[in-house]
mmCIF file of C-alpha atoms in Angstrom:
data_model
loop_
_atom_site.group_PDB
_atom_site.id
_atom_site.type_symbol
_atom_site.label_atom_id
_atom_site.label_comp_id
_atom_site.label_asym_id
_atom_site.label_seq_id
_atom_site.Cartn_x
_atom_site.Cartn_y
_atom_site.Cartn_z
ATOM 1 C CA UNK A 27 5.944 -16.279 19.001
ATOM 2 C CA UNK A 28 4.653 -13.293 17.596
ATOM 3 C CA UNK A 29 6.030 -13.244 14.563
ATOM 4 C CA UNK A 30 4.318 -16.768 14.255
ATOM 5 C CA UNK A 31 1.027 -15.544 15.887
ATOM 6 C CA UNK A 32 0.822 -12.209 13.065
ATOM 7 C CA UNK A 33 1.771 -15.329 10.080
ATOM 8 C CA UNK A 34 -1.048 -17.454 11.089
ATOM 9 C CA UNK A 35 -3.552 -14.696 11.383
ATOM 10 C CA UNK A 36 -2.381 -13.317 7.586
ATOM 11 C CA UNK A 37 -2.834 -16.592 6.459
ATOM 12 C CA UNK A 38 -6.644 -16.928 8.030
ATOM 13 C CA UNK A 39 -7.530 -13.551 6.488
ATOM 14 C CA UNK A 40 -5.975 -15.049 3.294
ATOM 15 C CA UNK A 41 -8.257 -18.107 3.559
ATOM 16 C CA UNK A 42 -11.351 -15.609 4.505
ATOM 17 C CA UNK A 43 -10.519 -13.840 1.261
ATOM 18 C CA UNK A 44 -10.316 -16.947 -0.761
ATOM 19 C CA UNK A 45 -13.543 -17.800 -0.083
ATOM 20 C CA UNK A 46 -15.773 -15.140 -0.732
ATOM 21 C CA UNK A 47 -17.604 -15.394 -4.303
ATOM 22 C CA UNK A 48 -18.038 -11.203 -4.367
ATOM 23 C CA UNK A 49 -17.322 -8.671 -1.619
ATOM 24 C CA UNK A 50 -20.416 -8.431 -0.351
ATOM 25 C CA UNK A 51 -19.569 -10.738 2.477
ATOM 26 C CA UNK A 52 -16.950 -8.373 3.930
ATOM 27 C CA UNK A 53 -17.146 -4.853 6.531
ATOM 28 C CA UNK A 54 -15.519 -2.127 6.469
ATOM 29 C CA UNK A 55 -15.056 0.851 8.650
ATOM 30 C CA UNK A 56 -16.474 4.032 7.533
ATOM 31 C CA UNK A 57 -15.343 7.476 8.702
ATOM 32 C CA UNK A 58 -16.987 7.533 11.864
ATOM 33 C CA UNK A 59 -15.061 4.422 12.394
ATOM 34 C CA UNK A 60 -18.390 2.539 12.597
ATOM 35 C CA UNK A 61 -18.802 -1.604 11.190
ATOM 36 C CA UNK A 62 -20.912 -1.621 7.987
ATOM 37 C CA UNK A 63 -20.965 -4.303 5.420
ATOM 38 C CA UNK A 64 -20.405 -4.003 1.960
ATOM 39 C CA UNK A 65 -23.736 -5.627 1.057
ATOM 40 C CA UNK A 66 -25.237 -2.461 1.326
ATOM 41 C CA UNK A 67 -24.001 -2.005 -2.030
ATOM 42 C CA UNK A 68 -25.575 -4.894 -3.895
ATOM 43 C CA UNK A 69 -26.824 -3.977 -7.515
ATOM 44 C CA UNK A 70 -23.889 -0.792 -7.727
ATOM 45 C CA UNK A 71 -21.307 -0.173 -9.800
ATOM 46 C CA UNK A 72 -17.907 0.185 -7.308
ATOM 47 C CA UNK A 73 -14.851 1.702 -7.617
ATOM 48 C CA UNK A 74 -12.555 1.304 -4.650
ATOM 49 C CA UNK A 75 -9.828 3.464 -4.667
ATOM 50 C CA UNK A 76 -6.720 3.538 -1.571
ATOM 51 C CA UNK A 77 -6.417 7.447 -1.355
ATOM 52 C CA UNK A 78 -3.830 10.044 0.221
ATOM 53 C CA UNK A 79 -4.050 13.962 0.098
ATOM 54 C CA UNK A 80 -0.324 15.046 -0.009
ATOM 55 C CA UNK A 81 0.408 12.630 -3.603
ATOM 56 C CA UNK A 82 1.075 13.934 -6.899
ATOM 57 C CA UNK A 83 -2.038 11.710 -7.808
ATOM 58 C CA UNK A 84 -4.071 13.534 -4.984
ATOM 59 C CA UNK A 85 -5.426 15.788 -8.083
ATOM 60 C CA UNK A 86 -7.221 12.437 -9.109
ATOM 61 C CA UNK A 87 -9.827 13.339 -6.949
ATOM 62 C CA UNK A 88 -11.321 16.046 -9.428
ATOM 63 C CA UNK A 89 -11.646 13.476 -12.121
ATOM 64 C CA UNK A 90 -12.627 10.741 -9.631
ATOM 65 C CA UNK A 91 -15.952 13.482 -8.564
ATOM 66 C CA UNK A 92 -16.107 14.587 -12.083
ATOM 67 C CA UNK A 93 -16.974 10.518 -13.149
ATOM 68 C CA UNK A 94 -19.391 9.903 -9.434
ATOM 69 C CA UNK A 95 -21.472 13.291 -10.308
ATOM 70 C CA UNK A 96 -21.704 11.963 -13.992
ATOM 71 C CA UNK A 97 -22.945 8.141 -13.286
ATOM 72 C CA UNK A 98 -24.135 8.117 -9.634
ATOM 73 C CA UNK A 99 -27.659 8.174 -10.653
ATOM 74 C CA UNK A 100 -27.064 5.234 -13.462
ATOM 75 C CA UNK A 101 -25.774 3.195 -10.201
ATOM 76 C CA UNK A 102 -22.648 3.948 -9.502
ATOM 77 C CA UNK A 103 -20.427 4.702 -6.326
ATOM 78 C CA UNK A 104 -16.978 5.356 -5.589
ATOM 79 C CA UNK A 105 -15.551 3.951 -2.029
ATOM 80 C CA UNK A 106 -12.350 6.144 -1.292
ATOM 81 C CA UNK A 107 -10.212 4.647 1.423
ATOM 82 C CA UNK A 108 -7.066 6.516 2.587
ATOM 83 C CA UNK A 109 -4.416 5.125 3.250
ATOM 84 C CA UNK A 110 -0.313 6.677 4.418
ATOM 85 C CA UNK A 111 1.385 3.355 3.744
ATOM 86 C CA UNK A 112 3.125 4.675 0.617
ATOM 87 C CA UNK A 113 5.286 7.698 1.364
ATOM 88 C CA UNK A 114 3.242 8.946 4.580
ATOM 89 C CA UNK A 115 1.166 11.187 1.944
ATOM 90 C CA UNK A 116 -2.284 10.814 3.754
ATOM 91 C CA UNK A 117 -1.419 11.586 7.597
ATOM 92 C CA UNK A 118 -4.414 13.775 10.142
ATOM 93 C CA UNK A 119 -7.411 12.239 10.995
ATOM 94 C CA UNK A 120 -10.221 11.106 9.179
ATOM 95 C CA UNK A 121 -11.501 14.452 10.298
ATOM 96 C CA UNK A 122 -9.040 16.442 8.333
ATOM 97 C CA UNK A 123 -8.893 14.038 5.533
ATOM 98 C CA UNK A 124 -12.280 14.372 4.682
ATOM 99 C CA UNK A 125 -12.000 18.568 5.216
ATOM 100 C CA UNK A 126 -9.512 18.835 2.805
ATOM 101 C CA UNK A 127 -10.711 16.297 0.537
ATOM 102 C CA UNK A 128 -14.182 18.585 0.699
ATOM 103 C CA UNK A 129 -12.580 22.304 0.520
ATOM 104 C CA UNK A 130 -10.306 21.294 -2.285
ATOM 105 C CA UNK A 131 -12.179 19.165 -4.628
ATOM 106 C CA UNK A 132 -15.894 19.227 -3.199
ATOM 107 C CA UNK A 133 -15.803 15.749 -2.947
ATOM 108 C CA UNK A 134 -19.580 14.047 -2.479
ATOM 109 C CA UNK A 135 -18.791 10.383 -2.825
ATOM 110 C CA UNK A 136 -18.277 8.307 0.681
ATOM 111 C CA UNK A 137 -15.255 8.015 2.695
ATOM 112 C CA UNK A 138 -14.148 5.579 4.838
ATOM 113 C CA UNK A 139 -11.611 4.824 8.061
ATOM 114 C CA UNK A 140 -7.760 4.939 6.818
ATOM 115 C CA UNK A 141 -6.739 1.566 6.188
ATOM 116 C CA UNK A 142 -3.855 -0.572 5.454
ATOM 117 C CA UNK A 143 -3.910 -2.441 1.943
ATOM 118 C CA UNK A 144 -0.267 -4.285 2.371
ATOM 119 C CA UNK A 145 1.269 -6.465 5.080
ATOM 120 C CA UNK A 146 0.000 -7.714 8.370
ATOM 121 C CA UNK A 147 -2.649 -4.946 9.493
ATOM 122 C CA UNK A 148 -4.157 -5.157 5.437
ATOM 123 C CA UNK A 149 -8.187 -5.136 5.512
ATOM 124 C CA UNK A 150 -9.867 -8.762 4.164
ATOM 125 C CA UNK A 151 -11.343 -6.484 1.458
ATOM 126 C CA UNK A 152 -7.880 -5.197 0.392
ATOM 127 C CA UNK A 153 -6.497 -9.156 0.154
ATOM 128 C CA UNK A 154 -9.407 -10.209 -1.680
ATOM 129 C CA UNK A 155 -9.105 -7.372 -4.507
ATOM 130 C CA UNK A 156 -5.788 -8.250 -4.911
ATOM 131 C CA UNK A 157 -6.355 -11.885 -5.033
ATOM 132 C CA UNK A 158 -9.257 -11.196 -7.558
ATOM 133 C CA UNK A 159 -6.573 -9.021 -9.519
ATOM 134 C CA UNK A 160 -3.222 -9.164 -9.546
ATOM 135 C CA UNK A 161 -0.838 -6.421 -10.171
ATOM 136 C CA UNK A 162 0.087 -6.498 -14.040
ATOM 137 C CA UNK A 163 2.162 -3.812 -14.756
ATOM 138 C CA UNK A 164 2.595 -0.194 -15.443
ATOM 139 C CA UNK A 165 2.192 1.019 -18.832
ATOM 140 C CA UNK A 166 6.088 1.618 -19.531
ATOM 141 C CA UNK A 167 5.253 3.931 -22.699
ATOM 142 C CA UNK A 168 3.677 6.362 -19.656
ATOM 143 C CA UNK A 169 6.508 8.636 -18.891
ATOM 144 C CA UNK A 170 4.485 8.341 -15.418
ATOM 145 C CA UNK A 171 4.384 4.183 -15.695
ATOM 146 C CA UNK A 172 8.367 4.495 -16.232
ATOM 147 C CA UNK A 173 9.014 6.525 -13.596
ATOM 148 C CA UNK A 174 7.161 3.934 -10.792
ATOM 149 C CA UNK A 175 8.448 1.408 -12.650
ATOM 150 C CA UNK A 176 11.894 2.828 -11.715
ATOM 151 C CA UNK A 177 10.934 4.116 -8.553
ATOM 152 C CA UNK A 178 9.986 0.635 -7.419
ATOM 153 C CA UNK A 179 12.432 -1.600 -8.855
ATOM 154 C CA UNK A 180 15.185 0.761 -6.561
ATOM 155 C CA UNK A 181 13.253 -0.211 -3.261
ATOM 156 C CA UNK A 182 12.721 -4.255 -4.674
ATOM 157 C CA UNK A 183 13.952 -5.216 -8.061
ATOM 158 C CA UNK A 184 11.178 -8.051 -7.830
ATOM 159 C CA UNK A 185 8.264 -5.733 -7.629
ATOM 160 C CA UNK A 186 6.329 -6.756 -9.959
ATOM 161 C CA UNK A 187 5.556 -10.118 -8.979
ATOM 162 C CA UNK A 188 3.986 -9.591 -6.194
ATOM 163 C CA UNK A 189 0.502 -8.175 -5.899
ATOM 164 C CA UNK A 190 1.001 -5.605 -3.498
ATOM 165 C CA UNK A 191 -1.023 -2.531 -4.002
ATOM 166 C CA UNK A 192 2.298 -0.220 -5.757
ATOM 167 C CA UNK A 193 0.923 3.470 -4.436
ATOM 168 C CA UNK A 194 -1.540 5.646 -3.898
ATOM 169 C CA UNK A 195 -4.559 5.580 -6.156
ATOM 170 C CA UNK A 196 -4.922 2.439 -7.294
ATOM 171 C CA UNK A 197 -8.250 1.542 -8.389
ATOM 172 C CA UNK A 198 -10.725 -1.917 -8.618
ATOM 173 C CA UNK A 199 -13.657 -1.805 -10.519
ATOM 174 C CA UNK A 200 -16.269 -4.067 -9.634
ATOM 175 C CA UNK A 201 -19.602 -4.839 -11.214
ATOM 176 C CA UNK A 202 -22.925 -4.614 -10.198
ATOM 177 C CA UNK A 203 -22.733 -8.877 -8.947
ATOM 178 C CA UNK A 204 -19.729 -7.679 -6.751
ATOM 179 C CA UNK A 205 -17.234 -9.141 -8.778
ATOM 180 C CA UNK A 206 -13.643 -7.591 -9.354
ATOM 181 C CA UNK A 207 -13.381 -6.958 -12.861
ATOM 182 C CA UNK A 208 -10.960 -5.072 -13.228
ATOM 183 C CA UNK A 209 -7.701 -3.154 -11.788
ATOM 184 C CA UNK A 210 -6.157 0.423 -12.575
ATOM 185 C CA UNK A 211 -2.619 1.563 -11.424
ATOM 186 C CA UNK A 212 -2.278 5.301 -10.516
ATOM 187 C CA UNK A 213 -0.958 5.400 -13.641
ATOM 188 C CA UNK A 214 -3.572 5.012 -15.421
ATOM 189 C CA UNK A 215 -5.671 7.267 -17.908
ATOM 190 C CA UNK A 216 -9.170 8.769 -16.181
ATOM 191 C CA UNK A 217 -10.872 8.431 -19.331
ATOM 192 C CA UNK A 218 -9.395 4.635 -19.852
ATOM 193 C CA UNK A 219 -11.283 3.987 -16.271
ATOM 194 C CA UNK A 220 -14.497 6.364 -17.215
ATOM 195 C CA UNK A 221 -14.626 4.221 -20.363
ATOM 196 C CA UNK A 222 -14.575 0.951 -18.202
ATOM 197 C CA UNK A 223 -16.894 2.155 -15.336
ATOM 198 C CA UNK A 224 -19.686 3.352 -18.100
ATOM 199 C CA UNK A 225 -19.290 -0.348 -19.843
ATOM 200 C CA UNK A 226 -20.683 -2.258 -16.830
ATOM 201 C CA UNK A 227 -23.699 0.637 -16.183
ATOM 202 C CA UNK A 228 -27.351 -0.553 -17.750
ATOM 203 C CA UNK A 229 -27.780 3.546 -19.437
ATOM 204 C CA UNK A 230 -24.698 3.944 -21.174
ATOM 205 C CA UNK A 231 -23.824 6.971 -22.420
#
């Protein structure tokens, strides 16, 4: 019964998802674990990124403050969820996240409640981006793409077809209409998703 009960309720959040023309019709949790809706970001420039502090991407977040401090007045935001679905690299509070996250890299962007982005307990948002865009791939030329590549294919030789979020640090870009335009594996260069982020902002520079 339960089993049937958690199915039917994946498959509602699925149907939610499927309907929503942008994500401004969905809420989120911020750190304070408090409801807000998405719409409060109409007219920005996103990128939503599933975080963790103990990764070998977690140095990401220097690069991800380095792009907000460049192109937050030109419209753009960054909306960092962590998450410890993928190798229990983002345990403590949101409390001690958000320290760390602060002492380490002097992080000034907004961050949110932990989250799930896979399986039952996933977030609407998190089925919608991947509906919007589906996992294509790691860059198998990357030394870094190879290694998931292999890394993943041990655990489920199918991987790839499935558009599961893969790790930590995977990014969506989404333009200023709240459309998903775009998605970025861990693997993936900084300056490939600087390049992408100043390409949907109106002062390019």
């Amino acid at each position: 019964m339960k089993k049937k009960w958690l199915f039917m309720f994946a498959a509602l959040l699925s149907l939610t998802a499927s309907a929503q023309e942008n994500i401004y019709g969905f809420k989120v949790k911020n750190a304070e674990e408090k409801e807000i809706s998405l719409d409060a970001y109409k007219g920005k420039v996103l990128l939503i990124v599933n975080t963790a502090t103990r990764c070998g991407f977690t140095p990401q977040y220097n690069e991800l403050q380095a792009i907000y401090a460049k192109y937050r007045e030109q419209g753009f935001d960054i909306l960092d969820f962590p998450c410890n679905q993928f190798g229990e690299q983002a345990p403590g509070s949101n409390e001690e996240i958000h320290e760390f996250c602060t002492l380490n890299f002097n992080i000034q962007f907004e961050q949110f409640d932990k989250i799930e982005v896979n399986g039952d307990a996933e977030i609407p948002l998190y089925t919608y981006l991947k509906k919007m865009q589906p996992f294509k791939g790691f860059d198998l030329n990357d030394k870094r793409g190879k290694f998931m590549d292999e890394m993943l294919k041990k655990k489920d030789a199918r991987y790839a077809e499935k558009s599961d979020i893969k790790w930590n640090f995977t990014k969506f870009l989404v333009d200023a209409e709240g459309k998903v335009v775009a998605r970025f594996e861990p693997t993936a260069s900084m300056e490939e998703v600087e390049k992408a982020i100043a390409a949907l902002l109106p002062n390019k520079r």
